[in-house]
JSON list of C-alpha atoms in Angstrom, two decimals:
[
{"chain": "A", "resi": 1163, "resn": "UNK", "atom": "CA", "xyz": [28.28, 17.74, -3.51]},
{"chain": "A", "resi": 1164, "resn": "UNK", "atom": "CA", "xyz": [28.92, 18.34, 0.19]},
{"chain": "A", "resi": 1165, "resn": "UNK", "atom": "CA", "xyz": [26.60, 17.50, 3.09]},
{"chain": "A", "resi": 1166, "resn": "UNK", "atom": "CA", "xyz": [24.89, 20.90, 2.97]},
{"chain": "A", "resi": 1167, "resn": "UNK", "atom": "CA", "xyz": [24.26, 20.50, -0.75]},
{"chain": "A", "resi": 1168, "resn": "UNK", "atom": "CA", "xyz": [22.75, 17.04, -0.27]},
{"chain": "A", "resi": 1169, "resn": "UNK", "atom": "CA", "xyz": [20.52, 18.28, 2.55]},
{"chain": "A", "resi": 1170, "resn": "UNK", "atom": "CA", "xyz": [19.41, 21.24, 0.45]},
{"chain": "A", "resi": 1171, "resn": "UNK", "atom": "CA", "xyz": [18.53, 18.98, -2.47]},
{"chain": "A", "resi": 1172, "resn": "UNK", "atom": "CA", "xyz": [16.69, 16.59, -0.15]},
{"chain": "A", "resi": 1173, "resn": "UNK", "atom": "CA", "xyz": [14.70, 19.48, 1.29]},
{"chain": "A", "resi": 1174, "resn": "UNK", "atom": "CA", "xyz": [13.72, 20.67, -2.20]},
{"chain": "A", "resi": 1175, "resn": "UNK", "atom": "CA", "xyz": [12.59, 17.19, -3.20]},
{"chain": "A", "resi": 1176, "resn": "UNK", "atom": "CA", "xyz": [10.53, 16.88, -0.02]},
{"chain": "A", "resi": 1177, "resn": "UNK", "atom": "CA", "xyz": [8.87, 20.21, -0.83]},
{"chain": "A", "resi": 1178, "resn": "UNK", "atom": "CA", "xyz": [8.05, 18.99, -4.34]},
{"chain": "A", "resi": 1179, "resn": "UNK", "atom": "CA", "xyz": [6.60, 15.76, -2.96]},
{"chain": "A", "resi": 1180, "resn": "UNK", "atom": "CA", "xyz": [4.48, 17.62, -0.40]},
{"chain": "A", "resi": 1181, "resn": "UNK", "atom": "CA", "xyz": [3.26, 19.99, -3.11]},
{"chain": "A", "resi": 1182, "resn": "UNK", "atom": "CA", "xyz": [2.11, 17.10, -5.30]},
{"chain": "A", "resi": 1183, "resn": "UNK", "atom": "CA", "xyz": [0.43, 15.46, -2.31]},
{"chain": "A", "resi": 1184, "resn": "UNK", "atom": "CA", "xyz": [-1.54, 18.63, -1.61]},
{"chain": "A", "resi": 1185, "resn": "UNK", "atom": "CA", "xyz": [-2.58, 18.77, -5.28]},
{"chain": "A", "resi": 1186, "resn": "UNK", "atom": "CA", "xyz": [-3.77, 15.13, -5.27]},
{"chain": "A", "resi": 1187, "resn": "UNK", "atom": "CA", "xyz": [-5.41, 15.66, -1.89]},
{"chain": "A", "resi": 1188, "resn": "UNK", "atom": "CA", "xyz": [-7.41, 18.64, -3.15]},
{"chain": "A", "resi": 1189, "resn": "UNK", "atom": "CA", "xyz": [-8.35, 16.69, -6.28]},
{"chain": "A", "resi": 1190, "resn": "UNK", "atom": "CA", "xyz": [-9.63, 13.89, -4.04]},
{"chain": "A", "resi": 1191, "resn": "UNK", "atom": "CA", "xyz": [-12.06, 16.33, -2.44]},
{"chain": "A", "resi": 1192, "resn": "UNK", "atom": "CA", "xyz": [-13.78, 16.73, -5.80]},
{"chain": "A", "resi": 1193, "resn": "UNK", "atom": "CA", "xyz": [-14.51, 13.00, -6.03]},
{"chain": "A", "resi": 1194, "resn": "UNK", "atom": "CA", "xyz": [-15.36, 12.14, -2.43]},
{"chain": "A", "resi": 1195, "resn": "UNK", "atom": "CA", "xyz": [-18.96, 11.27, -3.34]},
{"chain": "A", "resi": 1196, "resn": "UNK", "atom": "CA", "xyz": [-17.88, 8.77, -5.99]},
{"chain": "A", "resi": 1197, "resn": "UNK", "atom": "CA", "xyz": [-15.22, 7.19, -3.78]},
{"chain": "A", "resi": 1198, "resn": "UNK", "atom": "CA", "xyz": [-17.60, 6.88, -0.85]},
{"chain": "A", "resi": 1199, "resn": "UNK", "atom": "CA", "xyz": [-20.28, 5.30, -3.04]},
{"chain": "A", "resi": 1200, "resn": "UNK", "atom": "CA", "xyz": [-17.77, 2.78, -4.40]},
{"chain": "A", "resi": 1201, "resn": "UNK", "atom": "CA", "xyz": [-16.75, 1.66, -0.90]},
{"chain": "A", "resi": 1202, "resn": "UNK", "atom": "CA", "xyz": [-20.27, 1.22, 0.46]},
{"chain": "A", "resi": 1203, "resn": "UNK", "atom": "CA", "xyz": [-21.74, -0.60, -2.57]},
{"chain": "A", "resi": 1204, "resn": "UNK", "atom": "CA", "xyz": [-20.51, -3.98, -1.31]},
{"chain": "A", "resi": 1205, "resn": "UNK", "atom": "CA", "xyz": [-21.92, -3.80, 2.21]},
{"chain": "A", "resi": 1206, "resn": "UNK", "atom": "CA", "xyz": [-25.53, -4.24, 3.31]},
{"chain": "A", "resi": 1207, "resn": "UNK", "atom": "CA", "xyz": [-25.31, -2.10, 6.43]},
{"chain": "A", "resi": 1208, "resn": "UNK", "atom": "CA", "xyz": [-26.31, 1.54, 6.64]},
{"chain": "A", "resi": 1209, "resn": "UNK", "atom": "CA", "xyz": [-23.52, 3.63, 8.11]},
{"chain": "A", "resi": 1210, "resn": "UNK", "atom": "CA", "xyz": [-24.33, 6.36, 10.61]},
{"chain": "A", "resi": 1211, "resn": "UNK", "atom": "CA", "xyz": [-22.82, 9.68, 11.58]},
{"chain": "A", "resi": 1212, "resn": "UNK", "atom": "CA", "xyz": [-22.96, 10.62, 15.24]},
{"chain": "A", "resi": 1213, "resn": "UNK", "atom": "CA", "xyz": [-21.06, 13.91, 15.14]},
{"chain": "A", "resi": 1214, "resn": "UNK", "atom": "CA", "xyz": [-20.40, 16.69, 12.61]},
{"chain": "A", "resi": 1215, "resn": "UNK", "atom": "CA", "xyz": [-16.67, 16.01, 12.83]},
{"chain": "A", "resi": 1216, "resn": "UNK", "atom": "CA", "xyz": [-17.18, 12.58, 11.27]},
{"chain": "A", "resi": 1217, "resn": "UNK", "atom": "CA", "xyz": [-18.51, 14.21, 8.11]},
{"chain": "A", "resi": 1218, "resn": "UNK", "atom": "CA", "xyz": [-15.39, 16.34, 7.89]},
{"chain": "A", "resi": 1219, "resn": "UNK", "atom": "CA", "xyz": [-13.06, 13.44, 8.63]},
{"chain": "A", "resi": 1220, "resn": "UNK", "atom": "CA", "xyz": [-14.59, 11.20, 5.97]},
{"chain": "A", "resi": 1221, "resn": "UNK", "atom": "CA", "xyz": [-13.76, 13.88, 3.41]},
{"chain": "A", "resi": 1222, "resn": "UNK", "atom": "CA", "xyz": [-10.20, 14.02, 4.70]},
{"chain": "A", "resi": 1223, "resn": "UNK", "atom": "CA", "xyz": [-9.85, 10.23, 4.66]},
{"chain": "A", "resi": 1224, "resn": "UNK", "atom": "CA", "xyz": [-11.12, 9.85, 1.12]},
{"chain": "A", "resi": 1225, "resn": "UNK", "atom": "CA", "xyz": [-9.01, 12.73, -0.14]},
{"chain": "A", "resi": 1226, "resn": "UNK", "atom": "CA", "xyz": [-6.05, 11.39, 1.82]},
{"chain": "A", "resi": 1227, "resn": "UNK", "atom": "CA", "xyz": [-6.39, 8.02, 0.09]},
{"chain": "A", "resi": 1228, "resn": "UNK", "atom": "CA", "xyz": [-6.30, 9.76, -3.31]},
{"chain": "A", "resi": 1229, "resn": "UNK", "atom": "CA", "xyz": [-3.29, 11.79, -2.19]},
{"chain": "A", "resi": 1230, "resn": "UNK", "atom": "CA", "xyz": [-1.44, 8.73, -0.92]},
{"chain": "A", "resi": 1231, "resn": "UNK", "atom": "CA", "xyz": [-2.11, 6.74, -4.09]},
{"chain": "A", "resi": 1232, "resn": "UNK", "atom": "CA", "xyz": [-1.18, 9.57, -6.43]},
{"chain": "A", "resi": 1233, "resn": "UNK", "atom": "CA", "xyz": [2.00, 10.42, -4.57]},
{"chain": "A", "resi": 1234, "resn": "UNK", "atom": "CA", "xyz": [3.53, 6.93, -4.89]},
{"chain": "A", "resi": 1235, "resn": "UNK", "atom": "CA", "xyz": [5.14, 7.50, -8.33]},
{"chain": "A", "resi": 1236, "resn": "UNK", "atom": "CA", "xyz": [6.17, 11.01, -7.29]},
{"chain": "A", "resi": 1237, "resn": "UNK", "atom": "CA", "xyz": [7.99, 9.72, -4.21]},
{"chain": "A", "resi": 1238, "resn": "UNK", "atom": "CA", "xyz": [9.62, 6.99, -6.30]},
{"chain": "A", "resi": 1239, "resn": "UNK", "atom": "CA", "xyz": [10.82, 9.49, -8.89]},
{"chain": "A", "resi": 1240, "resn": "UNK", "atom": "CA", "xyz": [12.15, 11.93, -6.30]},
{"chain": "A", "resi": 1241, "resn": "UNK", "atom": "CA", "xyz": [14.08, 9.13, -4.59]},
{"chain": "A", "resi": 1242, "resn": "UNK", "atom": "CA", "xyz": [15.43, 8.01, -7.97]},
{"chain": "A", "resi": 1243, "resn": "UNK", "atom": "CA", "xyz": [16.45, 11.57, -8.89]},
{"chain": "A", "resi": 1244, "resn": "UNK", "atom": "CA", "xyz": [18.18, 11.99, -5.52]},
{"chain": "A", "resi": 1245, "resn": "UNK", "atom": "CA", "xyz": [20.32, 8.84, -5.89]},
{"chain": "A", "resi": 1246, "resn": "UNK", "atom": "CA", "xyz": [20.75, 9.19, -9.69]},
{"chain": "A", "resi": 1247, "resn": "UNK", "atom": "CA", "xyz": [24.24, 10.77, -9.51]},
{"chain": "A", "resi": 1248, "resn": "UNK", "atom": "CA", "xyz": [25.51, 7.63, -7.80]},
{"chain": "A", "resi": 1249, "resn": "UNK", "atom": "CA", "xyz": [24.09, 5.25, -10.42]},
{"chain": "A", "resi": 1250, "resn": "UNK", "atom": "CA", "xyz": [25.57, 4.04, -13.67]},
{"chain": "A", "resi": 1251, "resn": "UNK", "atom": "CA", "xyz": [23.80, 4.81, -16.95]},
{"chain": "A", "resi": 1252, "resn": "UNK", "atom": "CA", "xyz": [22.35, 1.28, -17.06]},
{"chain": "A", "resi": 1253, "resn": "UNK", "atom": "CA", "xyz": [21.18, 1.44, -13.44]},
{"chain": "A", "resi": 1254, "resn": "UNK", "atom": "CA", "xyz": [19.51, 4.80, -14.09]},
{"chain": "A", "resi": 1255, "resn": "UNK", "atom": "CA", "xyz": [17.59, 3.51, -17.10]},
{"chain": "A", "resi": 1256, "resn": "UNK", "atom": "CA", "xyz": [16.53, 0.24, -15.49]},
{"chain": "A", "resi": 1257, "resn": "UNK", "atom": "CA", "xyz": [15.53, 1.69, -12.12]},
{"chain": "A", "resi": 1258, "resn": "UNK", "atom": "CA", "xyz": [13.55, 4.53, -13.76]},
{"chain": "A", "resi": 1259, "resn": "UNK", "atom": "CA", "xyz": [11.46, 1.96, -15.63]},
{"chain": "A", "resi": 1260, "resn": "UNK", "atom": "CA", "xyz": [10.31, 0.48, -12.30]},
{"chain": "A", "resi": 1261, "resn": "UNK", "atom": "CA", "xyz": [8.39, 3.60, -11.24]},
{"chain": "A", "resi": 1262, "resn": "UNK", "atom": "CA", "xyz": [5.14, 3.00, -13.22]},
{"chain": "A", "resi": 1263, "resn": "UNK", "atom": "CA", "xyz": [4.97, -0.54, -11.85]},
{"chain": "A", "resi": 1264, "resn": "UNK", "atom": "CA", "xyz": [5.21, 0.79, -8.29]},
{"chain": "A", "resi": 1265, "resn": "UNK", "atom": "CA", "xyz": [2.00, 2.69, -8.90]},
{"chain": "A", "resi": 1266, "resn": "UNK", "atom": "CA", "xyz": [0.25, -0.27, -10.55]},
{"chain": "A", "resi": 1267, "resn": "UNK", "atom": "CA", "xyz": [1.26, -2.66, -7.77]},
{"chain": "A", "resi": 1268, "resn": "UNK", "atom": "CA", "xyz": [0.07, -0.19, -5.14]},
{"chain": "A", "resi": 1269, "resn": "UNK", "atom": "CA", "xyz": [-3.33, -0.09, -6.85]},
{"chain": "A", "resi": 1270, "resn": "UNK", "atom": "CA", "xyz": [-3.28, -3.89, -7.07]},
{"chain": "A", "resi": 1271, "resn": "UNK", "atom": "CA", "xyz": [-2.54, -4.12, -3.34]},
{"chain": "A", "resi": 1272, "resn": "UNK", "atom": "CA", "xyz": [-5.45, -1.83, -2.55]},
{"chain": "A", "resi": 1273, "resn": "UNK", "atom": "CA", "xyz": [-7.77, -3.94, -4.69]},
{"chain": "A", "resi": 1274, "resn": "UNK", "atom": "CA", "xyz": [-6.52, -7.15, -3.07]},
{"chain": "A", "resi": 1275, "resn": "UNK", "atom": "CA", "xyz": [-6.85, -5.73, 0.43]},
{"chain": "A", "resi": 1276, "resn": "UNK", "atom": "CA", "xyz": [-10.34, -4.44, -0.30]},
{"chain": "A", "resi": 1277, "resn": "UNK", "atom": "CA", "xyz": [-11.42, -7.80, -1.76]},
{"chain": "A", "resi": 1278, "resn": "UNK", "atom": "CA", "xyz": [-10.07, -9.63, 1.30]},
{"chain": "A", "resi": 1279, "resn": "UNK", "atom": "CA", "xyz": [-11.88, -7.20, 3.57]},
{"chain": "A", "resi": 1280, "resn": "UNK", "atom": "CA", "xyz": [-15.23, -7.36, 1.78]},
{"chain": "A", "resi": 1281, "resn": "UNK", "atom": "CA", "xyz": [-15.25, -11.10, 1.00]},
{"chain": "A", "resi": 1282, "resn": "UNK", "atom": "CA", "xyz": [-13.55, -12.55, 4.10]},
{"chain": "A", "resi": 1283, "resn": "UNK", "atom": "CA", "xyz": [-12.85, -10.25, 7.02]},
{"chain": "A", "resi": 1284, "resn": "UNK", "atom": "CA", "xyz": [-16.02, -8.14, 7.22]},
{"chain": "A", "resi": 1285, "resn": "UNK", "atom": "CA", "xyz": [-18.48, -11.04, 6.72]},
{"chain": "A", "resi": 1286, "resn": "UNK", "atom": "CA", "xyz": [-16.58, -13.08, 9.31]},
{"chain": "A", "resi": 1287, "resn": "UNK", "atom": "CA", "xyz": [-16.82, -10.30, 11.88]},
{"chain": "A", "resi": 1288, "resn": "UNK", "atom": "CA", "xyz": [-20.52, -9.75, 11.18]},
{"chain": "A", "resi": 1289, "resn": "UNK", "atom": "CA", "xyz": [-21.19, -13.48, 11.54]},
{"chain": "A", "resi": 1290, "resn": "UNK", "atom": "CA", "xyz": [-19.93, -13.30, 15.12]},
{"chain": "A", "resi": 1291, "resn": "UNK", "atom": "CA", "xyz": [-22.74, -10.92, 16.03]},
{"chain": "A", "resi": 1292, "resn": "UNK", "atom": "CA", "xyz": [-25.65, -12.95, 14.62]},
{"chain": "A", "resi": 1293, "resn": "UNK", "atom": "CA", "xyz": [-28.37, -13.40, 17.23]},
{"chain": "A", "resi": 1294, "resn": "UNK", "atom": "CA", "xyz": [-26.39, -11.43, 19.81]},
{"chain": "A", "resi": 1295, "resn": "UNK", "atom": "CA", "xyz": [-26.08, -7.80, 18.73]},
{"chain": "A", "resi": 1296, "resn": "UNK", "atom": "CA", "xyz": [-27.78, -5.27, 16.54]},
{"chain": "A", "resi": 1297, "resn": "UNK", "atom": "CA", "xyz": [-24.96, -4.04, 14.31]},
{"chain": "A", "resi": 1298, "resn": "UNK", "atom": "CA", "xyz": [-24.70, -0.27, 13.93]},
{"chain": "A", "resi": 1299, "resn": "UNK", "atom": "CA", "xyz": [-21.55, 1.16, 12.43]},
{"chain": "A", "resi": 1300, "resn": "UNK", "atom": "CA", "xyz": [-20.46, 4.75, 12.17]},
{"chain": "A", "resi": 1301, "resn": "UNK", "atom": "CA", "xyz": [-18.81, 6.08, 9.05]},
{"chain": "A", "resi": 1302, "resn": "UNK", "atom": "CA", "xyz": [-15.67, 7.04, 10.97]},
{"chain": "A", "resi": 1303, "resn": "UNK", "atom": "CA", "xyz": [-15.12, 3.63, 12.61]},
{"chain": "A", "resi": 1304, "resn": "UNK", "atom": "CA", "xyz": [-15.93, 1.66, 9.45]},
{"chain": "A", "resi": 1305, "resn": "UNK", "atom": "CA", "xyz": [-13.51, 3.50, 7.19]},
{"chain": "A", "resi": 1306, "resn": "UNK", "atom": "CA", "xyz": [-10.82, 3.62, 9.84]},
{"chain": "A", "resi": 1307, "resn": "UNK", "atom": "CA", "xyz": [-11.06, -0.17, 10.07]},
{"chain": "A", "resi": 1308, "resn": "UNK", "atom": "CA", "xyz": [-11.29, -0.58, 6.28]},
{"chain": "A", "resi": 1309, "resn": "UNK", "atom": "CA", "xyz": [-8.24, 1.54, 5.47]},
{"chain": "A", "resi": 1310, "resn": "UNK", "atom": "CA", "xyz": [-6.31, -0.03, 8.33]},
{"chain": "A", "resi": 1311, "resn": "UNK", "atom": "CA", "xyz": [-6.79, -3.37, 6.56]},
{"chain": "A", "resi": 1312, "resn": "UNK", "atom": "CA", "xyz": [-6.33, -2.40, 2.93]},
{"chain": "A", "resi": 1313, "resn": "UNK", "atom": "CA", "xyz": [-3.47, 0.14, 2.88]},
{"chain": "A", "resi": 1314, "resn": "UNK", "atom": "CA", "xyz": [-0.88, -2.22, 4.44]},
{"chain": "A", "resi": 1315, "resn": "UNK", "atom": "CA", "xyz": [-1.56, -4.71, 1.65]},
{"chain": "A", "resi": 1316, "resn": "UNK", "atom": "CA", "xyz": [-0.92, -1.98, -0.90]},
{"chain": "A", "resi": 1317, "resn": "UNK", "atom": "CA", "xyz": [2.56, -1.42, 0.54]},
{"chain": "A", "resi": 1318, "resn": "UNK", "atom": "CA", "xyz": [3.25, -5.15, 0.76]},
{"chain": "A", "resi": 1319, "resn": "UNK", "atom": "CA", "xyz": [2.48, -5.46, -2.95]},
{"chain": "A", "resi": 1320, "resn": "UNK", "atom": "CA", "xyz": [5.41, -3.14, -3.69]},
{"chain": "A", "resi": 1321, "resn": "UNK", "atom": "CA", "xyz": [7.79, -5.96, -2.71]},
{"chain": "A", "resi": 1322, "resn": "UNK", "atom": "CA", "xyz": [8.64, -7.17, -6.27]},
{"chain": "A", "resi": 1323, "resn": "UNK", "atom": "CA", "xyz": [9.67, -3.73, -7.51]},
{"chain": "A", "resi": 1324, "resn": "UNK", "atom": "CA", "xyz": [11.64, -2.95, -4.35]},
{"chain": "A", "resi": 1325, "resn": "UNK", "atom": "CA", "xyz": [13.46, -6.29, -4.73]},
{"chain": "A", "resi": 1326, "resn": "UNK", "atom": "CA", "xyz": [14.23, -5.55, -8.39]},
{"chain": "A", "resi": 1327, "resn": "UNK", "atom": "CA", "xyz": [15.54, -2.08, -7.53]},
{"chain": "A", "resi": 1328, "resn": "UNK", "atom": "CA", "xyz": [17.77, -3.37, -4.73]},
{"chain": "A", "resi": 1329, "resn": "UNK", "atom": "CA", "xyz": [19.00, -6.18, -6.98]},
{"chain": "A", "resi": 1330, "resn": "UNK", "atom": "CA", "xyz": [19.85, -3.63, -9.67]},
{"chain": "A", "resi": 1331, "resn": "UNK", "atom": "CA", "xyz": [21.96, -1.74, -7.13]},
{"chain": "A", "resi": 1332, "resn": "UNK", "atom": "CA", "xyz": [23.67, -4.94, -6.02]},
{"chain": "A", "resi": 1333, "resn": "UNK", "atom": "CA", "xyz": [22.26, -4.70, -2.49]},
{"chain": "A", "resi": 1334, "resn": "UNK", "atom": "CA", "xyz": [20.02, -7.77, -2.69]},
{"chain": "A", "resi": 1335, "resn": "UNK", "atom": "CA", "xyz": [20.48, -11.17, -4.34]},
{"chain": "A", "resi": 1336, "resn": "UNK", "atom": "CA", "xyz": [18.09, -14.06, -5.01]},
{"chain": "A", "resi": 1337, "resn": "UNK", "atom": "CA", "xyz": [20.37, -16.39, -3.02]},
{"chain": "A", "resi": 1338, "resn": "UNK", "atom": "CA", "xyz": [19.98, -14.19, 0.05]},
{"chain": "A", "resi": 1339, "resn": "UNK", "atom": "CA", "xyz": [16.19, -14.12, -0.40]},
{"chain": "A", "resi": 1340, "resn": "UNK", "atom": "CA", "xyz": [16.17, -17.91, -0.58]},
{"chain": "A", "resi": 1341, "resn": "UNK", "atom": "CA", "xyz": [18.30, -18.06, 2.55]},
{"chain": "A", "resi": 1342, "resn": "UNK", "atom": "CA", "xyz": [15.85, -15.96, 4.56]},
{"chain": "A", "resi": 1343, "resn": "UNK", "atom": "CA", "xyz": [12.75, -17.44, 2.91]},
{"chain": "A", "resi": 1344, "resn": "UNK", "atom": "CA", "xyz": [11.39, -19.16, 6.03]},
{"chain": "A", "resi": 1345, "resn": "UNK", "atom": "CA", "xyz": [11.85, -15.99, 8.10]},
{"chain": "A", "resi": 1346, "resn": "UNK", "atom": "CA", "xyz": [10.11, -13.94, 5.40]},
{"chain": "A", "resi": 1347, "resn": "UNK", "atom": "CA", "xyz": [7.20, -16.37, 5.40]},
{"chain": "A", "resi": 1348, "resn": "UNK", "atom": "CA", "xyz": [6.96, -16.10, 9.16]},
{"chain": "A", "resi": 1349, "resn": "UNK", "atom": "CA", "xyz": [6.93, -12.29, 9.03]},
{"chain": "A", "resi": 1350, "resn": "UNK", "atom": "CA", "xyz": [4.23, -12.29, 6.32]},
{"chain": "A", "resi": 1351, "resn": "UNK", "atom": "CA", "xyz": [2.04, -14.62, 8.38]},
{"chain": "A", "resi": 1352, "resn": "UNK", "atom": "CA", "xyz": [2.53, -12.44, 11.46]},
{"chain": "A", "resi": 1353, "resn": "UNK", "atom": "CA", "xyz": [1.52, -9.36, 9.46]},
{"chain": "A", "resi": 1354, "resn": "UNK", "atom": "CA", "xyz": [-1.58, -11.13, 8.15]},
{"chain": "A", "resi": 1355, "resn": "UNK", "atom": "CA", "xyz": [-2.42, -12.25, 11.68]},
{"chain": "A", "resi": 1356, "resn": "UNK", "atom": "CA", "xyz": [-2.30, -8.62, 12.79]},
{"chain": "A", "resi": 1357, "resn": "UNK", "atom": "CA", "xyz": [-4.49, -7.47, 9.89]},
{"chain": "A", "resi": 1358, "resn": "UNK", "atom": "CA", "xyz": [-7.12, -10.22, 9.97]},
{"chain": "A", "resi": 1359, "resn": "UNK", "atom": "CA", "xyz": [-9.53, -11.40, 12.69]},
{"chain": "A", "resi": 1360, "resn": "UNK", "atom": "CA", "xyz": [-8.29, -13.90, 15.32]},
{"chain": "A", "resi": 1361, "resn": "UNK", "atom": "CA", "xyz": [-8.96, -17.02, 13.30]},
{"chain": "A", "resi": 1362, "resn": "UNK", "atom": "CA", "xyz": [-6.60, -19.95, 12.63]},
{"chain": "A", "resi": 1363, "resn": "UNK", "atom": "CA", "xyz": [-7.32, -20.29, 8.93]},
{"chain": "A", "resi": 1364, "resn": "UNK", "atom": "CA", "xyz": [-7.90, -16.74, 7.67]},
{"chain": "A", "resi": 1365, "resn": "UNK", "atom": "CA", "xyz": [-4.33, -15.41, 8.22]},
{"chain": "A", "resi": 1366, "resn": "UNK", "atom": "CA", "xyz": [-2.97, -18.36, 6.26]},
{"chain": "A", "resi": 1367, "resn": "UNK", "atom": "CA", "xyz": [-5.44, -17.80, 3.42]},
{"chain": "A", "resi": 1368, "resn": "UNK", "atom": "CA", "xyz": [-4.51, -14.13, 3.19]},
{"chain": "A", "resi": 1369, "resn": "UNK", "atom": "CA", "xyz": [-0.78, -14.90, 3.51]},
{"chain": "A", "resi": 1370, "resn": "UNK", "atom": "CA", "xyz": [-0.73, -17.33, 0.57]},
{"chain": "A", "resi": 1371, "resn": "UNK", "atom": "CA", "xyz": [-0.88, -14.62, -2.16]},
{"chain": "A", "resi": 1372, "resn": "UNK", "atom": "CA", "xyz": [1.82, -12.66, -0.31]},
{"chain": "A", "resi": 1373, "resn": "UNK", "atom": "CA", "xyz": [4.04, -15.74, -0.08]},
{"chain": "A", "resi": 1374, "resn": "UNK", "atom": "CA", "xyz": [3.49, -16.25, -3.81]},
{"chain": "A", "resi": 1375, "resn": "UNK", "atom": "CA", "xyz": [4.48, -12.61, -4.30]},
{"chain": "A", "resi": 1376, "resn": "UNK", "atom": "CA", "xyz": [7.70, -13.27, -2.39]},
{"chain": "A", "resi": 1377, "resn": "UNK", "atom": "CA", "xyz": [8.51, -16.23, -4.65]},
{"chain": "A", "resi": 1378, "resn": "UNK", "atom": "CA", "xyz": [7.80, -14.10, -7.72]},
{"chain": "A", "resi": 1379, "resn": "UNK", "atom": "CA", "xyz": [10.17, -11.48, -6.28]},
{"chain": "A", "resi": 1380, "resn": "UNK", "atom": "CA", "xyz": [12.94, -14.10, -6.08]},
{"chain": "A", "resi": 1381, "resn": "UNK", "atom": "CA", "xyz": [12.43, -14.97, -9.74]},
{"chain": "A", "resi": 1382, "resn": "UNK", "atom": "CA", "xyz": [12.41, -11.29, -10.70]},
{"chain": "A", "resi": 1383, "resn": "UNK", "atom": "CA", "xyz": [15.64, -10.80, -8.77]},
{"chain": "A", "resi": 1384, "resn": "UNK", "atom": "CA", "xyz": [17.20, -13.64, -10.80]},
{"chain": "A", "resi": 1385, "resn": "UNK", "atom": "CA", "xyz": [15.92, -12.07, -14.01]},
{"chain": "A", "resi": 1386, "resn": "UNK", "atom": "CA", "xyz": [17.50, -8.72, -13.12]},
{"chain": "A", "resi": 1387, "resn": "UNK", "atom": "CA", "xyz": [20.88, -10.37, -12.55]},
{"chain": "A", "resi": 1388, "resn": "UNK", "atom": "CA", "xyz": [20.79, -12.15, -15.90]},
{"chain": "A", "resi": 1389, "resn": "UNK", "atom": "CA", "xyz": [19.88, -9.08, -17.96]}
]
């Protein structure tokens, strides 16, 4: 296939992905009430709305979260289908089997990020205001802050599957991951520092599961090579 053919196929796959996102997005609108209730059950503060646009944007944010979550396996499949002609039969079979786990790990990352937010980050921030401020939060600011904390963790949790896929293609090796281990740790701690409040201990606590995830990725990379 020439360049024009590749670009045409890529365009078609992008259209398919966008179409599925719109479908998941519209589906999310039907369950906004349930999603919103789930997210506010673990906080003891009443959220406020100070403008009509916030009501609209909360619907878009909730539906967008559903769309983003649902589109993960679709994006993975479309990428796999695009590169499939360049893969061997074994690589096609193995890499295709990774797609369901991408979705499950994304959900796991969301759950982990939400748990960190509810149990560590949000209580810590509220504790700073005790005796000083009356805390009043708007729906828009709260969910913007919440999703800004949780969604990055969901993408970080995709690391094991990405490592396995790259190892299957021969792009990544466990020896290379061991070689850059200390730099990877440093990057993970920096990311956690950016996502958590300015505290000395909290970024390290949050980074520990991600560092463990990196070590698991190394072992999975070894396993792929020995299959």
